[in-house]
Tab-separated table of C-alpha atoms in Angstrom:
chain	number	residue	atom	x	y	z
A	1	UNK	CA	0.000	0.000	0.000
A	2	UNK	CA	2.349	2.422	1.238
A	3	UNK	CA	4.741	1.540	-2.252
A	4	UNK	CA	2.145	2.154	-4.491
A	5	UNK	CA	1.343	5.821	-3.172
A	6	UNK	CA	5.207	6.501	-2.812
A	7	UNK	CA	5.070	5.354	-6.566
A	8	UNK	CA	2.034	7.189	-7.437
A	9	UNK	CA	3.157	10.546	-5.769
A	10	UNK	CA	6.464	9.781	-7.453
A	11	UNK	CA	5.067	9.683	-10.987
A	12	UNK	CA	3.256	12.606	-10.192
A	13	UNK	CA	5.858	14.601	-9.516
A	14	UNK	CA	7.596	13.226	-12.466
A	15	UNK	CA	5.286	13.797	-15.192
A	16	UNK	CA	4.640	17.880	-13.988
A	17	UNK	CA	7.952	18.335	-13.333
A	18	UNK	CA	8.876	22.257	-11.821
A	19	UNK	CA	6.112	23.715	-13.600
A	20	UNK	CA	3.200	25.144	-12.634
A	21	UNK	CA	0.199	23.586	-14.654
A	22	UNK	CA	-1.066	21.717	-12.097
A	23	UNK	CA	-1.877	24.984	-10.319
A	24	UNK	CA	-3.113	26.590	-13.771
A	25	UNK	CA	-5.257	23.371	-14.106
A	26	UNK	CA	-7.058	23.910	-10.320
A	27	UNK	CA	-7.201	27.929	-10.882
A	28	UNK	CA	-8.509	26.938	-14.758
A	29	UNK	CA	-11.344	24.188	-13.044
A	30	UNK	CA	-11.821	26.952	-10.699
A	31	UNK	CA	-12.607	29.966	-12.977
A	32	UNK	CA	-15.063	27.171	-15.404
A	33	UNK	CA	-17.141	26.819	-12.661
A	34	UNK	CA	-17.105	30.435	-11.397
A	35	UNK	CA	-17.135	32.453	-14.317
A	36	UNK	CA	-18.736	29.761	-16.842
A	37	UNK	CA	-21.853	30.784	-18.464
A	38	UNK	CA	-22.780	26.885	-19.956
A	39	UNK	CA	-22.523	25.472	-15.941
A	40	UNK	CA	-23.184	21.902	-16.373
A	41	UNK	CA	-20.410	21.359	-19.239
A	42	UNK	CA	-18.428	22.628	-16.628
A	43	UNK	CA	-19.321	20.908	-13.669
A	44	UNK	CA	-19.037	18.037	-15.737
A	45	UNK	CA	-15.466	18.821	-16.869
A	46	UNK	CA	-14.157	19.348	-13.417
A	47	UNK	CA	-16.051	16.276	-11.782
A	48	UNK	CA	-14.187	14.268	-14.724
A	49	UNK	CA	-11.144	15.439	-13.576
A	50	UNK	CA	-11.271	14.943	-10.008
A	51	UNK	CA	-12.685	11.013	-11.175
A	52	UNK	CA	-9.866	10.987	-12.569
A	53	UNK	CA	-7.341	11.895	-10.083
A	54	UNK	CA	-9.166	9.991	-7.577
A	55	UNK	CA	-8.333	7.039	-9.698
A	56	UNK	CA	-4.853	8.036	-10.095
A	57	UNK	CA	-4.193	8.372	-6.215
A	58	UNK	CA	-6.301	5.823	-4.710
A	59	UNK	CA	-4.234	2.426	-4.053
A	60	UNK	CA	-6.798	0.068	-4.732
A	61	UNK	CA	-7.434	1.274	-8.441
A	62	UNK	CA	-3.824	2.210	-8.883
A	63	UNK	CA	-2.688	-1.552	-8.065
A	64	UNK	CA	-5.418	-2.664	-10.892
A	65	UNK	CA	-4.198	-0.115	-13.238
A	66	UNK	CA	-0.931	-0.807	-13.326
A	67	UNK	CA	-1.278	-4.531	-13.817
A	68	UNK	CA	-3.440	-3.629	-16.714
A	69	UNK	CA	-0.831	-1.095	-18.225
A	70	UNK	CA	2.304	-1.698	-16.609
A	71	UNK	CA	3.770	0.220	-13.588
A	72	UNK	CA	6.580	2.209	-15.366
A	73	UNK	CA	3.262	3.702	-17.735
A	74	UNK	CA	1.100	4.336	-15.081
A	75	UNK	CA	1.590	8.105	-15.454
A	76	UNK	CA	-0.625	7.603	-18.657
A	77	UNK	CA	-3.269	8.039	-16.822
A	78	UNK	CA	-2.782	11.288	-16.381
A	79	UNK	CA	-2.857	11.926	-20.147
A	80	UNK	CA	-6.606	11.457	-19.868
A	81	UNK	CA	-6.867	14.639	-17.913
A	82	UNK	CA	-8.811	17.621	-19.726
A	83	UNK	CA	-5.936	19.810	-18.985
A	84	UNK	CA	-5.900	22.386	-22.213
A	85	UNK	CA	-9.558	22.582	-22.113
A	86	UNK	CA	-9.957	23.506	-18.509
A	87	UNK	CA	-6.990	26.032	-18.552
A	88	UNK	CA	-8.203	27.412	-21.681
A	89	UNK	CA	-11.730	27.214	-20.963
A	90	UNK	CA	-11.357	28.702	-17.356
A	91	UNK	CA	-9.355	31.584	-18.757
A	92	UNK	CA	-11.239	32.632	-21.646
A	93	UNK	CA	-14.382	32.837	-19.174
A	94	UNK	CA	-12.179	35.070	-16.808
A	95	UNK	CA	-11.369	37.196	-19.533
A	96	UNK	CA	-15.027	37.299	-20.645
A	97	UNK	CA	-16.194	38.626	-17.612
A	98	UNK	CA	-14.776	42.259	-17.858
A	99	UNK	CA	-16.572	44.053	-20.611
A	100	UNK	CA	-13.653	46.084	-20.439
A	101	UNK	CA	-11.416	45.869	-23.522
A	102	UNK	CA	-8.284	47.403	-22.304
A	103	UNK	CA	-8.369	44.834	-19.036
A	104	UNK	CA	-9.360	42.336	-21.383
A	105	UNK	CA	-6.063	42.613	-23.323
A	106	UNK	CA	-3.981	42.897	-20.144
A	107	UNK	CA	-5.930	39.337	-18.575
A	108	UNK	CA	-4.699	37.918	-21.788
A	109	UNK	CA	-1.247	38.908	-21.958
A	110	UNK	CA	-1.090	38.102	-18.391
A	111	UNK	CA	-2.468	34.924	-18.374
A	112	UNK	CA	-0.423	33.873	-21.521
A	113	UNK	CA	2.549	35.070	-19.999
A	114	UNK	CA	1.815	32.872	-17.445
A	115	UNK	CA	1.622	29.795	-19.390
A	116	UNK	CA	4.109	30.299	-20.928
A	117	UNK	CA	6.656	31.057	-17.807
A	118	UNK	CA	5.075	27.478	-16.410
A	119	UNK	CA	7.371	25.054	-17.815
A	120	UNK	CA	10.393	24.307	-20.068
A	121	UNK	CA	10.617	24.791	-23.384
A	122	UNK	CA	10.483	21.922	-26.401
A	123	UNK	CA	14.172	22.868	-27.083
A	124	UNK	CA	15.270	23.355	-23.671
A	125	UNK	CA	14.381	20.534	-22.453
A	126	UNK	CA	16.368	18.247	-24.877
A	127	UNK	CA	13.526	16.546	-26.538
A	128	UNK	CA	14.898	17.467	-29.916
A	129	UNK	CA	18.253	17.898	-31.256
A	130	UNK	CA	19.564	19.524	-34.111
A	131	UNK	CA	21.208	16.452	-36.622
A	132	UNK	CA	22.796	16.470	-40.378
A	133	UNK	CA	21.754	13.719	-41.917
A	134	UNK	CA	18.444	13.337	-44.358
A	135	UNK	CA	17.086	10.698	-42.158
A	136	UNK	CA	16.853	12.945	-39.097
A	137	UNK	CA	17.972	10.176	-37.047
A	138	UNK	CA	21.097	11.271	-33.998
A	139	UNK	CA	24.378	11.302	-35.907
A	140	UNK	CA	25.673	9.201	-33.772
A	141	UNK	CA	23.388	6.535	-35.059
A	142	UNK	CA	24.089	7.487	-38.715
A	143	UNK	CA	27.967	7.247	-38.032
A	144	UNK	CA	27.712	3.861	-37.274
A	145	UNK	CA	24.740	2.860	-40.284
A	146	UNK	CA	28.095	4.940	-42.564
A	147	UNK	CA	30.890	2.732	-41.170
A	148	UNK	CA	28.673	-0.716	-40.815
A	149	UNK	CA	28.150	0.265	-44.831
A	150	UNK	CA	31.577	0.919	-45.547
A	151	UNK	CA	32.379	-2.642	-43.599
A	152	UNK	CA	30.108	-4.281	-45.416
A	153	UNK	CA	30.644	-3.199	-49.074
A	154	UNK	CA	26.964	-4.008	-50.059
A	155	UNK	CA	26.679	-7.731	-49.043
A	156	UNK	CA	23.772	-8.597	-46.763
A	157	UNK	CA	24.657	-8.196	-43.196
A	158	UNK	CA	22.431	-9.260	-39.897
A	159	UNK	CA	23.168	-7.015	-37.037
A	160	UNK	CA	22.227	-7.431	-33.279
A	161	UNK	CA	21.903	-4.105	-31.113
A	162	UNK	CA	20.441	-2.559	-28.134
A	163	UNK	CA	16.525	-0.911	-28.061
A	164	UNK	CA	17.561	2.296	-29.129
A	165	UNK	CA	19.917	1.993	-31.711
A	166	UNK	CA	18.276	-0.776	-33.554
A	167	UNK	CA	15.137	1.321	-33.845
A	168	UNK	CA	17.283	4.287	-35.838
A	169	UNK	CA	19.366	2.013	-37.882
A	170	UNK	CA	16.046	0.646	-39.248
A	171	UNK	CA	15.128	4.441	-40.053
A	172	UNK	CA	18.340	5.277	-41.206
A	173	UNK	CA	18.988	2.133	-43.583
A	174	UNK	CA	16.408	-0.426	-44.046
A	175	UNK	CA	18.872	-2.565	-46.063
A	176	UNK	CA	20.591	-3.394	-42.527
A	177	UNK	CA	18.913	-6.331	-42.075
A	178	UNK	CA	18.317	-6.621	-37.792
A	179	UNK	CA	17.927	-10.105	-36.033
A	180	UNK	CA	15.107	-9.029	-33.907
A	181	UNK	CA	12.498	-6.164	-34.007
A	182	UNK	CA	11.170	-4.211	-31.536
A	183	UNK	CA	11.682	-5.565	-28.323
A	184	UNK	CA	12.730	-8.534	-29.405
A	185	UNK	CA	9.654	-9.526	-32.016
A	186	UNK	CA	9.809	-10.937	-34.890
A	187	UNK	CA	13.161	-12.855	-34.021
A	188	UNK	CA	14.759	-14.961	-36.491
A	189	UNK	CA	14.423	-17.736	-33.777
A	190	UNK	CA	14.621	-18.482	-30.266
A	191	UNK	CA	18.102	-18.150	-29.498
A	192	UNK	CA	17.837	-14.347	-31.362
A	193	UNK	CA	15.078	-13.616	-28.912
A	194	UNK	CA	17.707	-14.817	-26.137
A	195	UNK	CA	20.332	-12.408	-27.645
A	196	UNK	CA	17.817	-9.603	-27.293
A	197	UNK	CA	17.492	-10.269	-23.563
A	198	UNK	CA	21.715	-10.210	-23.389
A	199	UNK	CA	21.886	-7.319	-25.151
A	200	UNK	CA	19.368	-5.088	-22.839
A	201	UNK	CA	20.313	-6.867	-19.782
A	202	UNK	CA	21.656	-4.627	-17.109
A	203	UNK	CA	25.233	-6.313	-17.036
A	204	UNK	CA	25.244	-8.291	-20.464
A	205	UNK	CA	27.596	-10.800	-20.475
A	206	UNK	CA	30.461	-11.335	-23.487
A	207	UNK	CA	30.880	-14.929	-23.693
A	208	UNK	CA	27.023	-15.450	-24.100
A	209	UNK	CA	26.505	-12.340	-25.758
A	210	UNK	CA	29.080	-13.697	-28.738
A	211	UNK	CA	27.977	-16.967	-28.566
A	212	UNK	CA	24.248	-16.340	-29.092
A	213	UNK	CA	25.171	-13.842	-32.251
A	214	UNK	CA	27.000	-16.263	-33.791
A	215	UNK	CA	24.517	-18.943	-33.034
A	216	UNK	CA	21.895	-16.466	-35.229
A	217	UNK	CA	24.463	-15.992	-37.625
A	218	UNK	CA	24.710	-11.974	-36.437
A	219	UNK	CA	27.587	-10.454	-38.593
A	220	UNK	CA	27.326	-7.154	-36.650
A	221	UNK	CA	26.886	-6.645	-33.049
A	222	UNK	CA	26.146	-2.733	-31.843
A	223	UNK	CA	25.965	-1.990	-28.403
A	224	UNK	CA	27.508	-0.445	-25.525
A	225	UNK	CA	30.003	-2.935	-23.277
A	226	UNK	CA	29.765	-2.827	-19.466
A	227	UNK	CA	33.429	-2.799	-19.022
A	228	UNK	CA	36.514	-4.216	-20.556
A	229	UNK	CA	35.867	-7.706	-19.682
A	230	UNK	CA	32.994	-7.612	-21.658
A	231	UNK	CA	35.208	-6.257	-25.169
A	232	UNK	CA	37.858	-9.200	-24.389
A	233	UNK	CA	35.351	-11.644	-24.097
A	234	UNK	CA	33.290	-10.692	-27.305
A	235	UNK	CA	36.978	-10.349	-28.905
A	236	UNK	CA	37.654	-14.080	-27.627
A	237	UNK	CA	34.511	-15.162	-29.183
A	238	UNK	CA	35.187	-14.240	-33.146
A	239	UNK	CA	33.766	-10.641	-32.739
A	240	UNK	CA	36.526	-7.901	-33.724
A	241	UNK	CA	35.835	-4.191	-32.638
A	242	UNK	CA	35.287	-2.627	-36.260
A	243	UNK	CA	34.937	0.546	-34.893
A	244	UNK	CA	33.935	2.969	-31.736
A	245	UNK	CA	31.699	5.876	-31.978
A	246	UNK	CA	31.006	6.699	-28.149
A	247	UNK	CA	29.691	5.337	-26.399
A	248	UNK	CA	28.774	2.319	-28.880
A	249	UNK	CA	31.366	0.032	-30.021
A	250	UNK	CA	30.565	-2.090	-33.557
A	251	UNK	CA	31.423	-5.644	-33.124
A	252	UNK	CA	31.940	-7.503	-36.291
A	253	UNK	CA	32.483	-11.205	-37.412
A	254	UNK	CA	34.350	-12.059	-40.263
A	255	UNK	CA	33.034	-15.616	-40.584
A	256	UNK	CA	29.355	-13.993	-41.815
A	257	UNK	CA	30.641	-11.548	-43.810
């Protein structure tokens, strides 16, 4: 009980971050219900919302949520919360009720200002970066689709690599033919499915790690080692070190080239 509202508050905290649109979304709810000239589409809005977050908070539905959706989504829940409609809604009937143009303007610039001040920006916050490649995929992931290609010199390759990079390579180069798909689906048999798990493992292990590739025949293995031990052992099993581009090292086998 006590985990799942550490958990709860947790992912709350998480998914609002420093802002302040939690209090925009209670002063929004607030001015609906106040100011609102269509009551009941109001009242309705807000009761919604606090359905909602009484869901979110309570244990006993956050325990069945989150063995319906998962525990690391649970703050998708919160994406079902009316937030741009209430803020929006709640301000525009604030600003309605001056018939005064001149405070009308200044409520607006005010309350956009405010909005705007309430969190981080797109940019700022590192969700996108700026890249040079056509594909708009992370350089990083295009310098190693350019040097796998240069490896390779058009023969068909199979390459093993960890959740993130195997999702861009596909972007960047379909021709790069993976072992596994997302998450491991659509392996090209049991033992790929295996690698998968090696691969994403929090300590992967290099003697299993090579082994298992070269059971699926992998002539390219991308992924970043846990420590030397690992690079020696991959080394040990018939997988050179092509190439680093950090933090990812390209591990390649002659034998399936």
């Amino acid at each position: 009980m006590k985990e799942i509202i550490a958990w709860t508050v947790n992912v709350w905290r998480m998914y609002w971050g420093n802002g302040w649109i939690p209090y925009l979304l209670a002063l929004g709810g607030a001015c609906a219900l106040i100011f609102g000239k269509k009551k009941k589409n109001s009242l309705s809005l807000v009761l919604y919302s606090v359905f909602l977050l009484v869901l979110f908070f309570c244990p006993f539905s956050g325990r069945v949520i989150m063995k319906c959706i998962g525990k690391i989504v649970y703050w998708r829940v919160l994406w079902l919360l009316p937030t741009v409609p209430l803020i929006a809604g709640g301000f525009t009937e604030l600003v309605r009720r001056s018939r005064n143009r001149i405070v009308q303007v200044i409520l607006v610039l005010v309350l956009t200002g405010v909005i705007a001040a309430s969190g981080t920006g797109m940019i700022k916050a590192g969700n996108f970066e700026r890249v040079y490649n056509r594909q708009q995929v992370p350089d990083q992931i295009a310098m190693i689709c350019n040097r796998i290609n240069e490896d390779r010199e058009g023969k068909k390759v199979r390459i093993a690599a960890d959740e993130y990079t195997a999702s861009y390579i596909r972007v960047y180069d379909p021709s790069l033919k993976m072992a596994y798909g997302r998450r491991g689906d659509g392996a090209v048999g049991k033992k790929a499915r295996v690698l998968y798990k090696q691969i994403t493992s929090e300590v992967p292990d290099g003697k299993k790690t090579s082994s298992l590739a070269d059971a699926v025949h992998c002539t390219y293995v991308v992924m970043v080692p846990p420590d030397e031990n690992f690079v020696l052992d991959m080394v040990a099993g018939g997988y050179q070190v092509l190439d680093t581009v950090s933090p990812y090292y390209i591990f390649s086998c002659d034998k399936y080239k």
